[in-house]
Amino acid sequence: MARTAMSGIGATAENDPLQTAVWRLRSRACWADAATLLQERATTDPAAALQRVGLLVERCLYTEQGWAEAEDALRTAEALAHDDEERGAAACERGHLAYAATLLKVRDRADEARAALGRAAALIPPGAPERAVLDFRRGLIAENLAGSPQAARAAYRRAHAAAATHDDRLLLSFTWRHLAGLALRDGELAEARHGFAESLRIREELGYLVGTAPALAALADAESEPEASRLRAEAARLVRLLGGVPGWLADQLAPSAA
């Protein structure tokens, strides 16, 4: 089965030692080290290759660095894919990398992102765990590139339901957060607070440290003072602990941190 880094593989006690080590490094923003642990296996194993791509694309999103290495890893994963599910998962990763490059203004690859996710949708069977990730990423494009919150909400809800079905808690933390963001945009403060709080709770329980600061900052946007300032201060502390990662949040929190 194709597996990517979108899920919290390694975050539970029943996972093998390699996956546990990869998760611990990833959760502490050490994506390159985590990818190195998978490098040998990723030359022959499609699942490991896809997981390695996911790690390196996540590094791009959080640090705006490592684009060439992510592209190289993606080409390896595409070459190793031997069935529709693996080819679909690789196309999903290509779409995510193209989305990241567009979102962060590295290069406009919006058309590539949409086309790749369209290929993934044609290849990944209904009910497969990868379908939840695909729906979430289609929601990101609808929200952040197409400016269509209604389409984004529908995609996030599909992803949320599928993540719950497959007990993908890390993906649930993402869908809770993005659904809450849309609720906040609509002025639904109670719904937004609940979603942001659920996202934060899951990330803290999983030990997903690199994702905890964004969750704290998001919840702060839905809270009143003094709780909002406390949450932002804690987010800023975690960003400093991780060496300024994620970069976009470090810039956002800089005045508060000072």
PDB file of C-alpha atoms in Angstrom:
ATOM      1  CA  MET A   1       0.000   0.000   0.000  1.00  0.00           C
ATOM      2  CA  ALA A   2       1.217   3.495  -0.848  1.00  0.00           C
ATOM      3  CA  ARG A   3       2.040   5.591   2.207  1.00  0.00           C
ATOM      4  CA  THR A   4       2.973   9.241   2.388  1.00  0.00           C
ATOM      5  CA  ALA A   5       4.206  11.512   5.148  1.00  0.00           C
ATOM      6  CA  MET A   6       0.805  13.157   5.485  1.00  0.00           C
ATOM      7  CA  SER A   7      -0.177  10.620   8.120  1.00  0.00           C
ATOM      8  CA  GLY A   8       1.382  10.214  11.531  1.00  0.00           C
ATOM      9  CA  ILE A   9       3.180   6.998  10.663  1.00  0.00           C
ATOM     10  CA  GLY A  10       5.426   6.112  13.588  1.00  0.00           C
ATOM     11  CA  ALA A  11       3.477   8.101  16.151  1.00  0.00           C
ATOM     12  CA  THR A  12       2.036   5.042  17.872  1.00  0.00           C
ATOM     13  CA  ALA A  13       3.682   2.338  19.933  1.00  0.00           C
ATOM     14  CA  GLU A  14       2.918  -0.477  17.476  1.00  0.00           C
ATOM     15  CA  ASN A  15       5.028   1.012  14.672  1.00  0.00           C
ATOM     16  CA  ASP A  16       8.445  -0.406  13.817  1.00  0.00           C
ATOM     17  CA  PRO A  17      11.619   1.261  15.124  1.00  0.00           C
ATOM     18  CA  LEU A  18      12.466   2.850  11.762  1.00  0.00           C
ATOM     19  CA  GLN A  19       9.075   4.524  11.501  1.00  0.00           C
ATOM     20  CA  THR A  20       9.269   5.660  15.108  1.00  0.00           C
ATOM     21  CA  ALA A  21      12.669   7.244  14.468  1.00  0.00           C
ATOM     22  CA  VAL A  22      11.421   8.923  11.277  1.00  0.00           C
ATOM     23  CA  TRP A  23       8.405  10.310  13.127  1.00  0.00           C
ATOM     24  CA  ARG A  24      10.478  11.703  15.985  1.00  0.00           C
ATOM     25  CA  LEU A  25      12.804  13.500  13.579  1.00  0.00           C
ATOM     26  CA  ARG A  26       9.977  14.781  11.429  1.00  0.00           C
ATOM     27  CA  SER A  27       7.994  16.082  14.382  1.00  0.00           C
ATOM     28  CA  ARG A  28      11.039  18.113  15.470  1.00  0.00           C
ATOM     29  CA  ALA A  29      11.568  19.698  12.024  1.00  0.00           C
ATOM     30  CA  CYS A  30      14.479  17.388  11.137  1.00  0.00           C
ATOM     31  CA  TRP A  31      13.061  16.408   7.746  1.00  0.00           C
ATOM     32  CA  ALA A  32      16.406  15.908   6.018  1.00  0.00           C
ATOM     33  CA  ASP A  33      17.565  13.504   8.734  1.00  0.00           C
ATOM     34  CA  ALA A  34      14.260  11.624   8.583  1.00  0.00           C
ATOM     35  CA  ALA A  35      14.519  11.370   4.796  1.00  0.00           C
ATOM     36  CA  THR A  36      18.062  10.040   5.115  1.00  0.00           C
ATOM     37  CA  LEU A  37      16.819   7.162   7.272  1.00  0.00           C
ATOM     38  CA  LEU A  38      14.510   6.162   4.410  1.00  0.00           C
ATOM     39  CA  GLN A  39      16.969   6.789   1.590  1.00  0.00           C
ATOM     40  CA  GLU A  40      18.277   3.250   1.088  1.00  0.00           C
ATOM     41  CA  ARG A  41      14.841   1.653   1.287  1.00  0.00           C
ATOM     42  CA  ALA A  42      13.389   4.350  -0.968  1.00  0.00           C
ATOM     43  CA  THR A  43      15.525   3.221  -3.910  1.00  0.00           C
ATOM     44  CA  THR A  44      13.514  -0.006  -4.270  1.00  0.00           C
ATOM     45  CA  ASP A  45      10.372   0.288  -2.128  1.00  0.00           C
ATOM     46  CA  PRO A  46       7.562   2.451  -3.599  1.00  0.00           C
ATOM     47  CA  ALA A  47       5.990   3.061  -0.176  1.00  0.00           C
ATOM     48  CA  ALA A  48       9.261   4.269   1.329  1.00  0.00           C
ATOM     49  CA  ALA A  49       9.912   6.438  -1.726  1.00  0.00           C
ATOM     50  CA  LEU A  50       6.498   8.087  -1.379  1.00  0.00           C
ATOM     51  CA  GLN A  51       6.975   8.627   2.335  1.00  0.00           C
ATOM     52  CA  ARG A  52      10.352  10.233   1.668  1.00  0.00           C
ATOM     53  CA  VAL A  53       8.803  12.594  -0.875  1.00  0.00           C
ATOM     54  CA  GLY A  54       6.166  13.616   1.647  1.00  0.00           C
ATOM     55  CA  LEU A  55       8.829  14.476   4.209  1.00  0.00           C
ATOM     56  CA  LEU A  56      10.801  16.589   1.763  1.00  0.00           C
ATOM     57  CA  VAL A  57       7.728  18.430   0.485  1.00  0.00           C
ATOM     58  CA  GLU A  58       6.738  19.189   4.065  1.00  0.00           C
ATOM     59  CA  ARG A  59      10.225  20.647   4.579  1.00  0.00           C
ATOM     60  CA  CYS A  60       9.634  22.897   1.562  1.00  0.00           C
ATOM     61  CA  LEU A  61       6.361  24.147   3.028  1.00  0.00           C
ATOM     62  CA  TYR A  62       7.829  24.875   6.451  1.00  0.00           C
ATOM     63  CA  THR A  63      11.248  26.231   5.435  1.00  0.00           C
ATOM     64  CA  GLU A  64      10.905  27.277   1.750  1.00  0.00           C
ATOM     65  CA  GLN A  65      14.082  25.272   1.101  1.00  0.00           C
ATOM     66  CA  GLY A  66      15.005  21.911  -0.427  1.00  0.00           C
ATOM     67  CA  TRP A  67      12.970  22.151  -3.630  1.00  0.00           C
ATOM     68  CA  ALA A  68      15.499  20.348  -5.856  1.00  0.00           C
ATOM     69  CA  GLU A  69      15.856  17.439  -3.441  1.00  0.00           C
ATOM     70  CA  ALA A  70      12.075  17.098  -3.222  1.00  0.00           C
ATOM     71  CA  GLU A  71      11.834  17.049  -7.030  1.00  0.00           C
ATOM     72  CA  ASP A  72      14.512  14.358  -7.282  1.00  0.00           C
ATOM     73  CA  ALA A  73      12.786  12.220  -4.657  1.00  0.00           C
ATOM     74  CA  LEU A  74       9.474  12.657  -6.461  1.00  0.00           C
ATOM     75  CA  ARG A  75      10.924  11.453  -9.769  1.00  0.00           C
ATOM     76  CA  THR A  76      12.259   8.358  -7.984  1.00  0.00           C
ATOM     77  CA  ALA A  77       8.843   7.640  -6.472  1.00  0.00           C
ATOM     78  CA  GLU A  78       7.156   8.086  -9.843  1.00  0.00           C
ATOM     79  CA  ALA A  79       9.596   5.670 -11.467  1.00  0.00           C
ATOM     80  CA  LEU A  80       9.067   3.025  -8.770  1.00  0.00           C
ATOM     81  CA  ALA A  81       5.253   3.150  -8.795  1.00  0.00           C
ATOM     82  CA  HIS A  82       3.930  -0.051 -10.358  1.00  0.00           C
ATOM     83  CA  ASP A  83       0.152   0.009  -9.811  1.00  0.00           C
ATOM     84  CA  ASP A  84      -2.618   2.585 -10.028  1.00  0.00           C
ATOM     85  CA  GLU A  85      -2.715   3.283  -6.299  1.00  0.00           C
ATOM     86  CA  GLU A  86       1.023   4.001  -6.165  1.00  0.00           C
ATOM     87  CA  ARG A  87       0.918   6.047  -9.356  1.00  0.00           C
ATOM     88  CA  GLY A  88      -2.017   7.971  -7.926  1.00  0.00           C
ATOM     89  CA  ALA A  89      -0.189   8.603  -4.655  1.00  0.00           C
ATOM     90  CA  ALA A  90       2.858   9.851  -6.580  1.00  0.00           C
ATOM     91  CA  ALA A  91       0.638  12.170  -8.634  1.00  0.00           C
ATOM     92  CA  CYS A  92      -0.865  13.449  -5.371  1.00  0.00           C
ATOM     93  CA  GLU A  93       2.641  14.267  -4.095  1.00  0.00           C
ATOM     94  CA  ARG A  94       3.460  16.045  -7.381  1.00  0.00           C
ATOM     95  CA  GLY A  95       0.327  18.106  -6.995  1.00  0.00           C
ATOM     96  CA  HIS A  96       1.254  18.983  -3.418  1.00  0.00           C
ATOM     97  CA  LEU A  97       4.773  20.050  -4.371  1.00  0.00           C
ATOM     98  CA  ALA A  98       3.434  22.192  -7.222  1.00  0.00           C
ATOM     99  CA  TYR A  99       0.883  23.706  -4.833  1.00  0.00           C
ATOM    100  CA  ALA A 100       3.611  24.531  -2.300  1.00  0.00           C
ATOM    101  CA  ALA A 101       5.769  26.215  -4.952  1.00  0.00           C
ATOM    102  CA  THR A 102       2.791  28.297  -6.065  1.00  0.00           C
ATOM    103  CA  LEU A 103       1.619  29.197  -2.558  1.00  0.00           C
ATOM    104  CA  LEU A 104       5.089  30.316  -1.479  1.00  0.00           C
ATOM    105  CA  LYS A 105       5.638  32.211  -4.752  1.00  0.00           C
ATOM    106  CA  VAL A 106       8.658  30.168  -5.776  1.00  0.00           C
ATOM    107  CA  ARG A 107       7.080  29.560  -9.195  1.00  0.00           C
ATOM    108  CA  ASP A 108       3.511  29.526 -10.489  1.00  0.00           C
ATOM    109  CA  ARG A 109       2.709  25.832 -10.875  1.00  0.00           C
ATOM    110  CA  ALA A 110      -1.021  26.048 -10.199  1.00  0.00           C
ATOM    111  CA  ASP A 111      -1.983  24.345 -13.478  1.00  0.00           C
ATOM    112  CA  GLU A 112       0.460  21.517 -12.765  1.00  0.00           C
ATOM    113  CA  ALA A 113      -0.955  21.117  -9.258  1.00  0.00           C
ATOM    114  CA  ARG A 114      -4.537  20.850 -10.521  1.00  0.00           C
ATOM    115  CA  ALA A 115      -3.597  18.452 -13.318  1.00  0.00           C
ATOM    116  CA  ALA A 116      -1.593  16.199 -10.983  1.00  0.00           C
ATOM    117  CA  LEU A 117      -4.389  15.991  -8.423  1.00  0.00           C
ATOM    118  CA  GLY A 118      -6.818  15.269 -11.245  1.00  0.00           C
ATOM    119  CA  ARG A 119      -4.642  12.323 -12.311  1.00  0.00           C
ATOM    120  CA  ALA A 120      -4.515  11.156  -8.701  1.00  0.00           C
ATOM    121  CA  ALA A 121      -8.307  11.265  -8.470  1.00  0.00           C
ATOM    122  CA  ALA A 122      -8.575   9.045 -11.542  1.00  0.00           C
ATOM    123  CA  LEU A 123      -6.102   6.490 -10.164  1.00  0.00           C
ATOM    124  CA  ILE A 124      -6.754   6.253  -6.420  1.00  0.00           C
ATOM    125  CA  PRO A 125      -9.750   4.009  -5.740  1.00  0.00           C
ATOM    126  CA  PRO A 126     -12.678   5.236  -3.619  1.00  0.00           C
ATOM    127  CA  GLY A 127     -12.246   4.290   0.019  1.00  0.00           C
ATOM    128  CA  ALA A 128      -8.439   4.094  -0.135  1.00  0.00           C
ATOM    129  CA  PRO A 129      -6.641   5.929   2.700  1.00  0.00           C
ATOM    130  CA  GLU A 130      -4.812   8.074   0.113  1.00  0.00           C
ATOM    131  CA  ARG A 131      -8.178   9.413  -1.032  1.00  0.00           C
ATOM    132  CA  ALA A 132      -8.505  11.355   2.223  1.00  0.00           C
ATOM    133  CA  VAL A 133      -5.156  13.072   1.640  1.00  0.00           C
ATOM    134  CA  LEU A 134      -6.136  13.815  -1.961  1.00  0.00           C
ATOM    135  CA  ASP A 135      -9.407  15.429  -0.911  1.00  0.00           C
ATOM    136  CA  PHE A 136      -7.606  17.541   1.676  1.00  0.00           C
ATOM    137  CA  ARG A 137      -5.107  18.780  -0.891  1.00  0.00           C
ATOM    138  CA  ARG A 138      -7.856  19.570  -3.374  1.00  0.00           C
ATOM    139  CA  GLY A 139      -9.382  21.646  -0.599  1.00  0.00           C
ATOM    140  CA  LEU A 140      -6.115  23.554  -0.174  1.00  0.00           C
ATOM    141  CA  ILE A 141      -6.065  24.430  -3.860  1.00  0.00           C
ATOM    142  CA  ALA A 142      -9.728  25.477  -3.802  1.00  0.00           C
ATOM    143  CA  GLU A 143      -9.170  27.692  -0.748  1.00  0.00           C
ATOM    144  CA  ASN A 144      -5.749  29.183  -1.374  1.00  0.00           C
ATOM    145  CA  LEU A 145      -5.321  29.192  -5.151  1.00  0.00           C
ATOM    146  CA  ALA A 146      -8.860  29.285  -6.560  1.00  0.00           C
ATOM    147  CA  GLY A 147     -10.416  31.419  -3.809  1.00  0.00           C
ATOM    148  CA  SER A 148     -13.434  29.116  -3.504  1.00  0.00           C
ATOM    149  CA  PRO A 149     -14.246  28.546   0.184  1.00  0.00           C
ATOM    150  CA  GLN A 150     -17.402  26.558  -0.633  1.00  0.00           C
ATOM    151  CA  ALA A 151     -15.487  24.021  -2.715  1.00  0.00           C
ATOM    152  CA  ALA A 152     -12.732  23.956  -0.099  1.00  0.00           C
ATOM    153  CA  ARG A 153     -15.222  23.235   2.694  1.00  0.00           C
ATOM    154  CA  ALA A 154     -16.749  20.336   0.755  1.00  0.00           C
ATOM    155  CA  ALA A 155     -13.317  18.829   0.069  1.00  0.00           C
ATOM    156  CA  TYR A 156     -12.179  19.271   3.673  1.00  0.00           C
ATOM    157  CA  ARG A 157     -15.350  17.595   4.948  1.00  0.00           C
ATOM    158  CA  ARG A 158     -14.802  14.599   2.668  1.00  0.00           C
ATOM    159  CA  ALA A 159     -11.205  14.378   3.869  1.00  0.00           C
ATOM    160  CA  HIS A 160     -12.301  14.749   7.493  1.00  0.00           C
ATOM    161  CA  ALA A 161     -14.826  11.925   7.240  1.00  0.00           C
ATOM    162  CA  ALA A 162     -12.338   9.628   5.495  1.00  0.00           C
ATOM    163  CA  ALA A 163      -9.579  10.440   8.000  1.00  0.00           C
ATOM    164  CA  ALA A 164     -11.942   9.529  10.829  1.00  0.00           C
ATOM    165  CA  THR A 165     -12.842   6.263   9.091  1.00  0.00           C
ATOM    166  CA  HIS A 166      -9.163   5.321   8.713  1.00  0.00           C
ATOM    167  CA  ASP A 167      -8.196   6.670  12.163  1.00  0.00           C
ATOM    168  CA  ASP A 168      -5.691   9.057  10.565  1.00  0.00           C
ATOM    169  CA  ARG A 169      -5.314  11.391  13.520  1.00  0.00           C
ATOM    170  CA  LEU A 170      -2.653  13.633  12.031  1.00  0.00           C
ATOM    171  CA  LEU A 171      -4.757  14.302   8.944  1.00  0.00           C
ATOM    172  CA  LEU A 172      -7.714  14.978  11.255  1.00  0.00           C
ATOM    173  CA  SER A 173      -5.639  17.690  12.924  1.00  0.00           C
ATOM    174  CA  PHE A 174      -5.256  19.337   9.518  1.00  0.00           C
ATOM    175  CA  THR A 175      -8.908  19.024   8.525  1.00  0.00           C
ATOM    176  CA  TRP A 176     -10.092  20.339  11.907  1.00  0.00           C
ATOM    177  CA  ARG A 177      -7.803  23.348  11.527  1.00  0.00           C
ATOM    178  CA  HIS A 178      -8.806  24.225   7.970  1.00  0.00           C
ATOM    179  CA  LEU A 179     -12.522  23.761   8.576  1.00  0.00           C
ATOM    180  CA  ALA A 180     -12.122  25.994  11.627  1.00  0.00           C
ATOM    181  CA  GLY A 181     -10.358  28.580   9.503  1.00  0.00           C
ATOM    182  CA  LEU A 182     -13.322  28.723   7.141  1.00  0.00           C
ATOM    183  CA  ALA A 183     -15.685  28.983  10.114  1.00  0.00           C
ATOM    184  CA  LEU A 184     -13.651  31.888  11.488  1.00  0.00           C
ATOM    185  CA  ARG A 185     -13.845  33.614   8.109  1.00  0.00           C
ATOM    186  CA  ASP A 186     -17.638  33.294   8.309  1.00  0.00           C
ATOM    187  CA  GLY A 187     -17.729  34.731  11.835  1.00  0.00           C
ATOM    188  CA  GLU A 188     -18.632  31.398  13.483  1.00  0.00           C
ATOM    189  CA  LEU A 189     -16.389  31.876  16.517  1.00  0.00           C
ATOM    190  CA  ALA A 190     -17.615  28.965  18.626  1.00  0.00           C
ATOM    191  CA  GLU A 191     -17.213  26.508  15.730  1.00  0.00           C
ATOM    192  CA  ALA A 192     -13.786  27.940  14.922  1.00  0.00           C
ATOM    193  CA  ARG A 193     -12.576  27.666  18.526  1.00  0.00           C
ATOM    194  CA  HIS A 194     -13.740  24.074  18.723  1.00  0.00           C
ATOM    195  CA  GLY A 195     -11.987  23.064  15.501  1.00  0.00           C
ATOM    196  CA  PHE A 196      -8.745  24.834  16.346  1.00  0.00           C
ATOM    197  CA  ALA A 197      -8.765  23.345  19.852  1.00  0.00           C
ATOM    198  CA  GLU A 198      -9.282  19.829  18.457  1.00  0.00           C
ATOM    199  CA  SER A 199      -6.397  20.318  16.021  1.00  0.00           C
ATOM    200  CA  LEU A 200      -4.118  21.482  18.827  1.00  0.00           C
ATOM    201  CA  ARG A 201      -5.160  18.628  21.122  1.00  0.00           C
ATOM    202  CA  ILE A 202      -4.389  15.970  18.511  1.00  0.00           C
ATOM    203  CA  ARG A 203      -1.014  17.454  17.655  1.00  0.00           C
ATOM    204  CA  GLU A 204      -0.001  17.664  21.291  1.00  0.00           C
ATOM    205  CA  GLU A 205      -1.102  14.069  21.880  1.00  0.00           C
ATOM    206  CA  LEU A 206       0.860  12.849  18.847  1.00  0.00           C
ATOM    207  CA  GLY A 207       3.928  14.869  19.793  1.00  0.00           C
ATOM    208  CA  TYR A 208       3.855  16.693  16.444  1.00  0.00           C
ATOM    209  CA  LEU A 209       5.943  19.561  17.766  1.00  0.00           C
ATOM    210  CA  VAL A 210       6.553  21.318  14.447  1.00  0.00           C
ATOM    211  CA  GLY A 211       2.804  21.530  13.881  1.00  0.00           C
ATOM    212  CA  THR A 212       1.943  22.665  17.399  1.00  0.00           C
ATOM    213  CA  ALA A 213       2.998  26.304  16.989  1.00  0.00           C
ATOM    214  CA  PRO A 214       0.736  26.845  13.952  1.00  0.00           C
ATOM    215  CA  ALA A 215      -2.124  25.223  15.870  1.00  0.00           C
ATOM    216  CA  LEU A 216      -1.548  27.535  18.850  1.00  0.00           C
ATOM    217  CA  ALA A 217      -1.433  30.612  16.601  1.00  0.00           C
ATOM    218  CA  ALA A 218      -4.611  29.558  14.796  1.00  0.00           C
ATOM    219  CA  LEU A 219      -6.488  29.095  18.070  1.00  0.00           C
ATOM    220  CA  ALA A 220      -5.255  32.514  19.212  1.00  0.00           C
ATOM    221  CA  ASP A 221      -7.022  34.100  16.235  1.00  0.00           C
ATOM    222  CA  ALA A 222     -10.351  32.837  17.578  1.00  0.00           C
ATOM    223  CA  GLU A 223      -9.742  33.741  21.228  1.00  0.00           C
ATOM    224  CA  SER A 224     -10.088  37.017  23.108  1.00  0.00           C
ATOM    225  CA  GLU A 225      -7.453  38.632  25.306  1.00  0.00           C
ATOM    226  CA  PRO A 226      -5.545  37.749  27.421  1.00  0.00           C
ATOM    227  CA  GLU A 227      -5.797  34.144  26.191  1.00  0.00           C
ATOM    228  CA  ALA A 228      -4.912  35.106  22.609  1.00  0.00           C
ATOM    229  CA  SER A 229      -1.631  36.720  23.676  1.00  0.00           C
ATOM    230  CA  ARG A 230      -0.751  33.740  25.860  1.00  0.00           C
ATOM    231  CA  LEU A 231      -1.272  31.342  22.968  1.00  0.00           C
ATOM    232  CA  ARG A 232       0.800  33.467  20.581  1.00  0.00           C
ATOM    233  CA  ALA A 233       3.606  33.736  23.124  1.00  0.00           C
ATOM    234  CA  GLU A 234       3.671  29.947  23.480  1.00  0.00           C
ATOM    235  CA  ALA A 235       3.670  29.576  19.685  1.00  0.00           C
ATOM    236  CA  ALA A 236       6.580  32.010  19.424  1.00  0.00           C
ATOM    237  CA  ARG A 237       8.503  30.045  22.060  1.00  0.00           C
ATOM    238  CA  LEU A 238       8.110  26.828  20.079  1.00  0.00           C
ATOM    239  CA  VAL A 239       9.140  28.523  16.842  1.00  0.00           C
ATOM    240  CA  ARG A 240      12.320  29.779  18.513  1.00  0.00           C
ATOM    241  CA  LEU A 241      12.949  26.290  19.957  1.00  0.00           C
ATOM    242  CA  LEU A 242      12.808  24.849  16.432  1.00  0.00           C
ATOM    243  CA  GLY A 243      15.178  27.434  15.004  1.00  0.00           C
ATOM    244  CA  GLY A 244      12.612  29.689  13.358  1.00  0.00           C
ATOM    245  CA  VAL A 245      10.436  26.982  11.804  1.00  0.00           C
ATOM    246  CA  PRO A 246       7.940  27.398  10.259  1.00  0.00           C
ATOM    247  CA  GLY A 247       9.384  30.470   8.611  1.00  0.00           C
ATOM    248  CA  TRP A 248       6.063  32.063   7.683  1.00  0.00           C
ATOM    249  CA  LEU A 249       4.876  31.809  11.279  1.00  0.00           C
ATOM    250  CA  ALA A 250       8.166  33.178  12.639  1.00  0.00           C
ATOM    251  CA  ASP A 251       7.634  36.300  10.530  1.00  0.00           C
ATOM    252  CA  GLN A 252       4.014  36.578  11.652  1.00  0.00           C
ATOM    253  CA  LEU A 253       4.852  36.246  15.345  1.00  0.00           C
ATOM    254  CA  ALA A 254       8.007  38.394  15.327  1.00  0.00           C
ATOM    255  CA  PRO A 255       6.359  41.553  16.801  1.00  0.00           C
ATOM    256  CA  SER A 256       4.711  39.511  19.592  1.00  0.00           C
ATOM    257  CA  ALA A 257       7.932  37.611  20.272  1.00  0.00           C
ATOM    258  CA  ALA A 258       9.817  40.834  20.631  1.00  0.00           C
TER     259      ALA A 258
END
